[in-house]
Coordinates of C-alpha atoms in Angstrom, one line a residue:
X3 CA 16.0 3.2 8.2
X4 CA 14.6 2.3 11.6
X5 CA 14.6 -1.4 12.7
X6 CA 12.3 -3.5 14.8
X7 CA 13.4 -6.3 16.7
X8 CA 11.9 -9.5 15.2
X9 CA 10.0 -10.7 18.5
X10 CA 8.2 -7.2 19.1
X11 CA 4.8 -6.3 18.1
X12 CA 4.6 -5.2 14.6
X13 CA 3.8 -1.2 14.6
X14 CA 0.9 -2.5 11.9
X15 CA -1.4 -3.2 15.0
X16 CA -2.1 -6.9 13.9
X17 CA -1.3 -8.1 17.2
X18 CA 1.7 -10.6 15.5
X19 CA 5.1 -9.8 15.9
X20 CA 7.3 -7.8 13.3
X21 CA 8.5 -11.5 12.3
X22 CA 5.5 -13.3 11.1
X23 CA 3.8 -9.9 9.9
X24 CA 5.0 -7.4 7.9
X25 CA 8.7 -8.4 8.0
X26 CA 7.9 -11.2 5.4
X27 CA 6.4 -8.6 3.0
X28 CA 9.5 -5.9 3.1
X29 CA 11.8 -9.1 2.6
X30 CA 10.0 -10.3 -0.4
X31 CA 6.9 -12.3 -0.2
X32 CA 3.7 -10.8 -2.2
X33 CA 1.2 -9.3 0.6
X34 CA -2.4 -11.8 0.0
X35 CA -4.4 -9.2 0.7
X36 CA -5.0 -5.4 0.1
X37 CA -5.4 -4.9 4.0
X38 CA -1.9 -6.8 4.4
X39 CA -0.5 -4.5 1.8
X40 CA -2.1 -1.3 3.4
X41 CA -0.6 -2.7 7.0
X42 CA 2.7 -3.2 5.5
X43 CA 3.3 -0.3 3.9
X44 CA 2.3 1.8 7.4
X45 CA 5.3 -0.3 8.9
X46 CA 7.1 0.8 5.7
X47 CA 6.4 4.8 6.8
X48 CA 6.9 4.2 10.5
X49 CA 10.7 1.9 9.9
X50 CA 11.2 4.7 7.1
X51 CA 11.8 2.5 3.8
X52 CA 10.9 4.6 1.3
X53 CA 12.2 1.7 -1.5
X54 CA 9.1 -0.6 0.2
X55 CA 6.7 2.6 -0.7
X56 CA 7.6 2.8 -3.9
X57 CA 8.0 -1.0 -4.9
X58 CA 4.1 -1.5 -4.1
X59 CA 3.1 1.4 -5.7
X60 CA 1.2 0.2 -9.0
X61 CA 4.0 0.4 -12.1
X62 CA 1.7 2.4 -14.0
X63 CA 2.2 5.0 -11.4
X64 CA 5.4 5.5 -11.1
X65 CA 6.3 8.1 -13.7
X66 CA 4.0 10.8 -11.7
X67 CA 5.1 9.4 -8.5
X68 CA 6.6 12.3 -6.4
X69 CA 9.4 9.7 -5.1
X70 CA 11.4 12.8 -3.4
X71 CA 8.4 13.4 -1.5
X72 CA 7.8 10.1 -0.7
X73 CA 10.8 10.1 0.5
X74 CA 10.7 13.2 2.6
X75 CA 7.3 12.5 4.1
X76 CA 8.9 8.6 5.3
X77 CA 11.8 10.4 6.8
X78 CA 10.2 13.4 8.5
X79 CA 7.4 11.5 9.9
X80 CA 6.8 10.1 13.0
X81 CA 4.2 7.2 12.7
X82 CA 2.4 5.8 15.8
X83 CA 0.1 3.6 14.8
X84 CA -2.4 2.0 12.0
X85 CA -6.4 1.5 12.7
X86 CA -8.1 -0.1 9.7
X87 CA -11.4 1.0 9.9
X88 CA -13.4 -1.5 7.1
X89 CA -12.2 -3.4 3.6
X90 CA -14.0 -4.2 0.4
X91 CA -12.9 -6.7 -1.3
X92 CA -9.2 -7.2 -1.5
X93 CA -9.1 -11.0 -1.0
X94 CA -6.5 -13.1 -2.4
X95 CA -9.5 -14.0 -5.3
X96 CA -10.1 -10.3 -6.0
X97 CA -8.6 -8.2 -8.4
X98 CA -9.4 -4.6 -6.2
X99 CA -10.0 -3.6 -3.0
X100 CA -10.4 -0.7 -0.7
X101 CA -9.2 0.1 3.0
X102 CA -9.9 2.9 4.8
X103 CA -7.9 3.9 7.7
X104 CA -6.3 6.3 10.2
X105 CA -2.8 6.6 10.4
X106 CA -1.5 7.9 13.6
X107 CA 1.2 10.7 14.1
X108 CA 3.0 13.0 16.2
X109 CA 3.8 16.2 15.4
X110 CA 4.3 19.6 17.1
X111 CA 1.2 20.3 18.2
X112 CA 0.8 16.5 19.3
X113 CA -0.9 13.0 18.3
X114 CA -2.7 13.7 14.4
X115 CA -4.9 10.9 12.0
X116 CA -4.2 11.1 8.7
X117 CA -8.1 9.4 7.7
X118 CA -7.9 8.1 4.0
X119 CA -10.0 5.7 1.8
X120 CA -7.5 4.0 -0.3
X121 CA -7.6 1.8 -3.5
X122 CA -5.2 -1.3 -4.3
X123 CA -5.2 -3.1 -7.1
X124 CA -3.8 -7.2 -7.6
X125 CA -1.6 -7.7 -11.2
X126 CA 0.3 -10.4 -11.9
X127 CA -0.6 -12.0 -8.8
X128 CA 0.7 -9.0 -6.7
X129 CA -1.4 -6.3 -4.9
X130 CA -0.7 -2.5 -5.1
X131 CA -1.7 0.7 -3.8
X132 CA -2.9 3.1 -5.8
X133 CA -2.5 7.2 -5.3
X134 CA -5.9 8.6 -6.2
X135 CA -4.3 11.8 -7.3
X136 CA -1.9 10.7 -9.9
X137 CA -2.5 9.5 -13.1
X138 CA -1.9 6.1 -14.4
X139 CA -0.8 4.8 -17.7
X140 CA -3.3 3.0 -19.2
X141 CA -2.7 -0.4 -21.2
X142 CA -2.8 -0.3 -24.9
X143 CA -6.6 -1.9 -26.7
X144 CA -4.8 -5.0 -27.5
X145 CA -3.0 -5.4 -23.7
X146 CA -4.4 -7.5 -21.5
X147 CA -7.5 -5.7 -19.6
X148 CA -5.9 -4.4 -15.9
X149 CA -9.3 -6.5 -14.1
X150 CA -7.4 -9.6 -14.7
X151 CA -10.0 -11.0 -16.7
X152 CA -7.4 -12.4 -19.5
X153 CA -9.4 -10.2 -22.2
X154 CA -7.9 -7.8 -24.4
X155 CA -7.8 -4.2 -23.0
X156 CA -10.6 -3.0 -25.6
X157 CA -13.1 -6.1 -25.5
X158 CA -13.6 -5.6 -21.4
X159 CA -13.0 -2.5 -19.3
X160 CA -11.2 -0.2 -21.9
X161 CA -14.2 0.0 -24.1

């Protein structure tokens, strides 16, 4: 794993250092936002910690979650640098949110975007990103519904 001196510019292009950005999140504190989340798991590919990546996937994820690849894609990578092009939603209030954004690379044949409308989700007080490709374990009819609503799975979304 790569490290960043704490004073330098956080590769998340927030403008604050590594320090009081996204240093905070891969030490432990819950990301507020779906944007913070989405910036700090950029850093997370570009300093290569693949265990970040997979701790804020969403749980119900993770048994279709291609974690060697994951993996792979975090070490083989070089990242350059995050633009966040818009959000919906993904306040501290919310319960989802979207980002879209272009992720920066280089590669052999030069600089590349990788341009990607992602989906996060907040549970438990704790926002996650969400692969659109893999499929997620649904709660049971009697589990509490996943919008955070505090009904039962059945009475609210899962009808």
């Amino acid at each position: 794993m790569k490290s960043i001196p704490s004073e330098s510019l956080c590769p998340c292009g927030s403008g604050q250092t590594y320090q009081h950005c996204c240093a905070m999140f891969h030490t432990g504190k819950n990301a507020p936002t779906a944007e913070k989340l989405m910036r700090s798991r950029f850093c997370a590919y570009y300093l290569k910690n693949a265990a970040y990546l997979l701790e804020t996937t969403w749980p119900r994820q993770h048994d279709g979650l291609d974690k060697s690849g994951i993996m792979n894609r975090a070490d083989t990578t070089e990242w350059t640098r995050l633009d966040v092009v818009r959000t919906e939603a993904g306040q501290a209030e919310d319960s989802k949110g979207i980002v879209e954004f272009k992720a920066w690379y280089k590669d052999g044949a030069g600089e590349s975007a990788h341009h990607e409308t992602s989906d996060f989700i907040r549970e438990n007080g704790r926002w996650y990103f969400i692969y659109p490709d893999i499929p997620a374990k649904l709660p049971g009819r009697n589990d509490p519904c996943l919008c955070g609503s505090g009904k039962k799975y059945k009475k609210c979304c899962g009808c």
